[in-house]
Coordinates of C-alpha atoms in Angstrom, one line a residue:
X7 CA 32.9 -34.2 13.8
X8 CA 29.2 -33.5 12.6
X9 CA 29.1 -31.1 9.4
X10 CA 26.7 -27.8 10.5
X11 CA 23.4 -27.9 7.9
X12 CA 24.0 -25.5 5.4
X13 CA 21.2 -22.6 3.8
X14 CA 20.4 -22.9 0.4
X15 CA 20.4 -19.1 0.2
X16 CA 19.0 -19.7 -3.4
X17 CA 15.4 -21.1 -2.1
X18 CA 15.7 -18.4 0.7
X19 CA 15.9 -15.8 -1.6
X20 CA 13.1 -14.2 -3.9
X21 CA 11.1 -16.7 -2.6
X22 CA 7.0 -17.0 -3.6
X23 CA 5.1 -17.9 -0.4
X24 CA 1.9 -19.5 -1.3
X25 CA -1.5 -17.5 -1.3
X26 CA -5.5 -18.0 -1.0
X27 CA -7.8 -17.6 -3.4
X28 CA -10.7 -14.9 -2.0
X29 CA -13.8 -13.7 -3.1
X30 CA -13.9 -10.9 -5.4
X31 CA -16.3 -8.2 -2.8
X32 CA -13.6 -9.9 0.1
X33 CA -12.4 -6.2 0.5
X34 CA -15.9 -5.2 2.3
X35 CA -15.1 -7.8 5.1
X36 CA -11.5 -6.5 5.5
X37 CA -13.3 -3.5 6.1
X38 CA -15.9 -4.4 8.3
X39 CA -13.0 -6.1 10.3
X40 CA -11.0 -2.9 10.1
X41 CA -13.7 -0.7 11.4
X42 CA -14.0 -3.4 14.8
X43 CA -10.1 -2.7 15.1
X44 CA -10.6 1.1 15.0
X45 CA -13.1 0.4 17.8
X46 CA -11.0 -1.5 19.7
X47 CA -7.9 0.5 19.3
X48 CA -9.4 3.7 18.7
X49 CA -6.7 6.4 20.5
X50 CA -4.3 4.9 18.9
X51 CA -6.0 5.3 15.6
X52 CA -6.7 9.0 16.1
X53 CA -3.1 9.5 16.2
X54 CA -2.2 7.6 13.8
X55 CA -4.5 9.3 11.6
X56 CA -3.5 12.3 12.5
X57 CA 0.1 11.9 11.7
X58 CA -1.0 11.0 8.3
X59 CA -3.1 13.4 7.4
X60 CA -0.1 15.8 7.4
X61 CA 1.2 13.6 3.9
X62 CA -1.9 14.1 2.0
X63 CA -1.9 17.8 3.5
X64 CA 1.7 18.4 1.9
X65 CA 0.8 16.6 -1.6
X66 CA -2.2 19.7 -1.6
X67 CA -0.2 22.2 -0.7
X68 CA 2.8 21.2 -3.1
X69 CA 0.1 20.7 -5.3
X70 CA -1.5 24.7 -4.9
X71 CA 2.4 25.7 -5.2
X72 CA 3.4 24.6 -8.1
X73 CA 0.0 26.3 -9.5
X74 CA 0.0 23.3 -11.9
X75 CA -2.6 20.5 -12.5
X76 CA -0.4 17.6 -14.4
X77 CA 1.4 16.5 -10.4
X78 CA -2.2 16.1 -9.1
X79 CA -3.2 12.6 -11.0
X80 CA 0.3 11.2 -10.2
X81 CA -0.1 12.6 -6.7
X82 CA -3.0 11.3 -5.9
X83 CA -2.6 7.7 -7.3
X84 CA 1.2 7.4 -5.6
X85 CA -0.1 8.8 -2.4
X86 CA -3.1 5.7 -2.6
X87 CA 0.0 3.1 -3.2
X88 CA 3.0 4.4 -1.0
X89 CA 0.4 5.0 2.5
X90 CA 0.7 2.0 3.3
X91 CA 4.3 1.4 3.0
X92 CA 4.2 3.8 6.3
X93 CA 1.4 2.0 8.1
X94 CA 3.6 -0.2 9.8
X95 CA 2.7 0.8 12.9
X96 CA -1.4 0.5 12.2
X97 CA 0.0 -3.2 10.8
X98 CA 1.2 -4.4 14.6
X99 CA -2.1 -2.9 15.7
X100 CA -3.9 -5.3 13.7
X101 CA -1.7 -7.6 14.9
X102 CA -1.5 -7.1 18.4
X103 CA -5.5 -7.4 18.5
X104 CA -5.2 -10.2 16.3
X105 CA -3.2 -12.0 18.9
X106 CA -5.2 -10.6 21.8
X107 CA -3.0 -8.3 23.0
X108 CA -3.8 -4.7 24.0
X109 CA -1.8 -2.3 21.3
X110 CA 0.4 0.2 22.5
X111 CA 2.3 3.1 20.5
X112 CA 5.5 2.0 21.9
X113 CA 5.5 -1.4 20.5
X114 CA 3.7 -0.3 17.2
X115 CA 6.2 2.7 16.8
X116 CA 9.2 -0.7 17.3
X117 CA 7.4 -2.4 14.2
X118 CA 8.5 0.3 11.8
X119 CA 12.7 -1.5 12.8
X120 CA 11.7 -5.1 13.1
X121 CA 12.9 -5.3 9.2
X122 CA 14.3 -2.0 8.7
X123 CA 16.6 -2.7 5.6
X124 CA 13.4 -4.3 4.2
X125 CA 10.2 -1.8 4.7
X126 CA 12.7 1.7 4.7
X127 CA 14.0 0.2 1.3
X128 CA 11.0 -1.2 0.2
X129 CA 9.7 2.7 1.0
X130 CA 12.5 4.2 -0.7
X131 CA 11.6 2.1 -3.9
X132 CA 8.3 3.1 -4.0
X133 CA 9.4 7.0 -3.8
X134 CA 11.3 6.7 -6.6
X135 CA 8.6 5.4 -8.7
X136 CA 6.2 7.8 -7.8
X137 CA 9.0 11.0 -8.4
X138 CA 9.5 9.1 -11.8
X139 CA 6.2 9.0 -12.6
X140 CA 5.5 12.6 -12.1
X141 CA 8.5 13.0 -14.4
X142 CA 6.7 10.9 -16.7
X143 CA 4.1 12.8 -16.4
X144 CA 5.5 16.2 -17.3
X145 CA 6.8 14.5 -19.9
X146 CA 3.4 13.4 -21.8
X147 CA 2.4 17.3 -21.2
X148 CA 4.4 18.7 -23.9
X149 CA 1.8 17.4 -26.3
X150 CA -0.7 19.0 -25.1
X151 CA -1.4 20.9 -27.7
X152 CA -0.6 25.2 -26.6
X153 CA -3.3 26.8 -27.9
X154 CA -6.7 27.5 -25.9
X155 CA -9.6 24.9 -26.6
X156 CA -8.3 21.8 -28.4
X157 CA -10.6 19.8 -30.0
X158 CA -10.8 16.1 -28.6
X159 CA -9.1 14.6 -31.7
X160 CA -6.1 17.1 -31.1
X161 CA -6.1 16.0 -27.5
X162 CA -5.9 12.3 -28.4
X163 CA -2.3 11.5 -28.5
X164 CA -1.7 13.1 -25.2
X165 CA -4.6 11.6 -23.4
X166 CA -3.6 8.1 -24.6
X167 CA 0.0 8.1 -24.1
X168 CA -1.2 9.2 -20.3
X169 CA -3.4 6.7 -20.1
X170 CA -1.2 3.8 -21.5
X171 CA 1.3 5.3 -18.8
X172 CA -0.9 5.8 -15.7
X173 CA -2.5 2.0 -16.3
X174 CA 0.8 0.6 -16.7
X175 CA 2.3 2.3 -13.3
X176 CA -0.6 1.9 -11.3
X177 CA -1.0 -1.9 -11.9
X178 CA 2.7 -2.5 -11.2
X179 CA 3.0 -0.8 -8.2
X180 CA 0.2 -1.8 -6.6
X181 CA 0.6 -5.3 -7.7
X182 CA 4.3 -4.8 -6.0
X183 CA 3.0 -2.9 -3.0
X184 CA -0.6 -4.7 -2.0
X185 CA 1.0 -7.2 0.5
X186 CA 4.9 -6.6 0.9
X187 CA 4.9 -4.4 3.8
X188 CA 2.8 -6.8 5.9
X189 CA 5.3 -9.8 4.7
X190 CA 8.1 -8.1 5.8
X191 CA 7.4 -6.9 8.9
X192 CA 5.8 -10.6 10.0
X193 CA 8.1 -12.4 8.3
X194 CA 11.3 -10.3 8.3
X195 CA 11.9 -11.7 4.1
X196 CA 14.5 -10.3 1.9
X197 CA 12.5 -7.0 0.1
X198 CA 12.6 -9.8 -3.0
X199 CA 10.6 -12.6 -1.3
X200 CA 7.6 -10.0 -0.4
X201 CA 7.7 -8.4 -3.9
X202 CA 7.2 -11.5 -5.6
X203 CA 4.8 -12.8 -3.5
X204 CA 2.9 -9.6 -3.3
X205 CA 2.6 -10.0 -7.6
X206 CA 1.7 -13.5 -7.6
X207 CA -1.1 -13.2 -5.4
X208 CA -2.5 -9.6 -6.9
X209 CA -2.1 -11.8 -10.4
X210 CA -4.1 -15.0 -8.5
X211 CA -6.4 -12.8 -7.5
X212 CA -7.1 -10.5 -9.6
X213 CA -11.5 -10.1 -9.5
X214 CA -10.3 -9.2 -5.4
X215 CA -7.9 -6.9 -6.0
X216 CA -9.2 -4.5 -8.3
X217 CA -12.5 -4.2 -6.2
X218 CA -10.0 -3.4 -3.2
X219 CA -7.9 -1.3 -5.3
X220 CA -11.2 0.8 -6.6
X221 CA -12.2 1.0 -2.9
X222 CA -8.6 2.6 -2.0
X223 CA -9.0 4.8 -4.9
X224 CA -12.4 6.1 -3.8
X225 CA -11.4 6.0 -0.4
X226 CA -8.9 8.6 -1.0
X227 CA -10.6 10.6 -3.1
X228 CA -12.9 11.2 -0.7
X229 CA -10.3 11.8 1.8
X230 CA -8.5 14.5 -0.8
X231 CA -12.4 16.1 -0.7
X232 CA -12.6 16.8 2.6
X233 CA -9.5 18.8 2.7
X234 CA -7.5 15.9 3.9
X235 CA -9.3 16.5 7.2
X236 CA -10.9 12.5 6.2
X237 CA -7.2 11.0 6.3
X238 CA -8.2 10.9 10.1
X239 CA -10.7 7.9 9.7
X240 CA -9.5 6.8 6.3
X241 CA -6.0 6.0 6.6
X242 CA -6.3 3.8 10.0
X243 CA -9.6 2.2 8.2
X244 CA -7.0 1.5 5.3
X245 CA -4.2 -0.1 7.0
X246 CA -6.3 -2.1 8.9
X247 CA -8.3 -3.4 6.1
X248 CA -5.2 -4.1 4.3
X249 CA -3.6 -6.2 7.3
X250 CA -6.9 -8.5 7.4
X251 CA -6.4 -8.6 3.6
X252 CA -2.8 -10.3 3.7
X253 CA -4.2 -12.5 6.4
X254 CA -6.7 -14.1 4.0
X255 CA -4.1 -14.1 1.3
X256 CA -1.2 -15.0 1.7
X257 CA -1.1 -18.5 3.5
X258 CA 0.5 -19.3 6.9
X259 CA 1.1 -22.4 8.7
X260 CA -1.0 -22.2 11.6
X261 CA -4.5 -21.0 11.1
X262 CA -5.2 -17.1 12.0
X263 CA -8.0 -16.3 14.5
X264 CA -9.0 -13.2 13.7
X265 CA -10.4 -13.3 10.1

């Protein structure tokens, strides 16, 4: 009787796929393929971006609540990282036009369960860091020094630990979180195999990925600007851009047509 193959659930697990090497300004041709997405798709992106506006919407008002500034830095950086963990949907958009297909809100709205244990846990992880990070946050507040007009010296220890902190956090998550949602919901990995392969092509390309991570920065800076009102345009424009950024990154076996 013929012995069934076994899975070497070692190599299957926290795999590294392989990844491109890009041009550093690459994230301005993600964008210019983004924008002929929104065009092709662009009901669907109107809804999309109007679901999402109602996220950076909540961060303002929590934000005007808590009649506090120190959750606003945290805030805004967290909300720059996690948005795409919830662009599923926009991802199978891409995809879907990618593929030639004509998108439809049913089938992008079934993306968001084609790994569910990966991308809700994936999303899950990223909340936590960002509520620990405000934590942190509140934290490096208490040396701020309690009296009115601190000199800059007197200010120093508080704006370097917060500094040291914020660069630390915002390199690691978005090194974690730049392409794993897109690997798991094509590939349907374990949440281990996307993480590390997310890091090792951030750290492989590292000129690209600041220049994209500046531009998301910016991006939703302006977006935070307008009142969140921008979050209509930006936040499709985003996802997109950042599906046509795992495409030229991380490798696949068959060559993708619509780069």
């Amino acid at each position: 009787m013929p012995q069934t193959p076994t899975v070497d659930k070692q190599e299957q697990f926290a795999r590294c796929l392989e990844c491109n090497k890009v041009d550093t300004f690459a994230a301005f041709h993600w964008y210019a393929l983004a924008f002929k997405d929104m065009a092709n798709a662009p009901i669907l992106s109107l809804v999309y971006g109007l679901i999402f506006t109602l996220i950076p919407a909540a961060i303002m008002y929590f934000v005007y609540q808590s009649g506090t500034h120190l959750v606003i830095l945290p805030a805004t950086v967290a909300f720059a990282l996690i948005g795409p963990a919830f662009a599923v949907g926009l991802y199978d958009i891409a995809w879907e036009l990618e593929k030639g297909h004509t998108p439809t809100m049913s089938h992008s709205l079934k993306s968001m369960f084609r790994n569910p244990v990966g991308e809700w846990g994936f999303a899950i992880m990223l909340m936590v860091i960002m509520i620990i990070w405000m934590r942190l946050a509140a934290l490096v507040h208490a040396l701020y020094p309690s009296y009115a007009n601190p000199s800059l010296e007197e200010l120093s220890g508080f704006l370097t630990l917060g500094s040291l902190i914020g660069a630390v956090m915002l390199g690691s998550v978005f090194a974690i979180s730049a392409f794993t949602p897109q690997i798991m919901m094509e590939r349907r990995v374990d949440i281990m195999t996307a993480v590390v392969s997310s890091i090792h092509a951030v750290k492989e390309n590292i000129g690209a990925m600041f220049v994209w991570a500046v531009s998301i920065l910016v991006l939703v800076a302006i977006g935070f600007a307008t009142g969140a009102a921008g979050f209509i345009v930006l936040m499709p424009l985003l996802s997109y851009a950042s599906w046509h950024g795992y495409i030229a990154i991380i490798k696949h076996k068959t060559e993708r047509g619509y780069e």
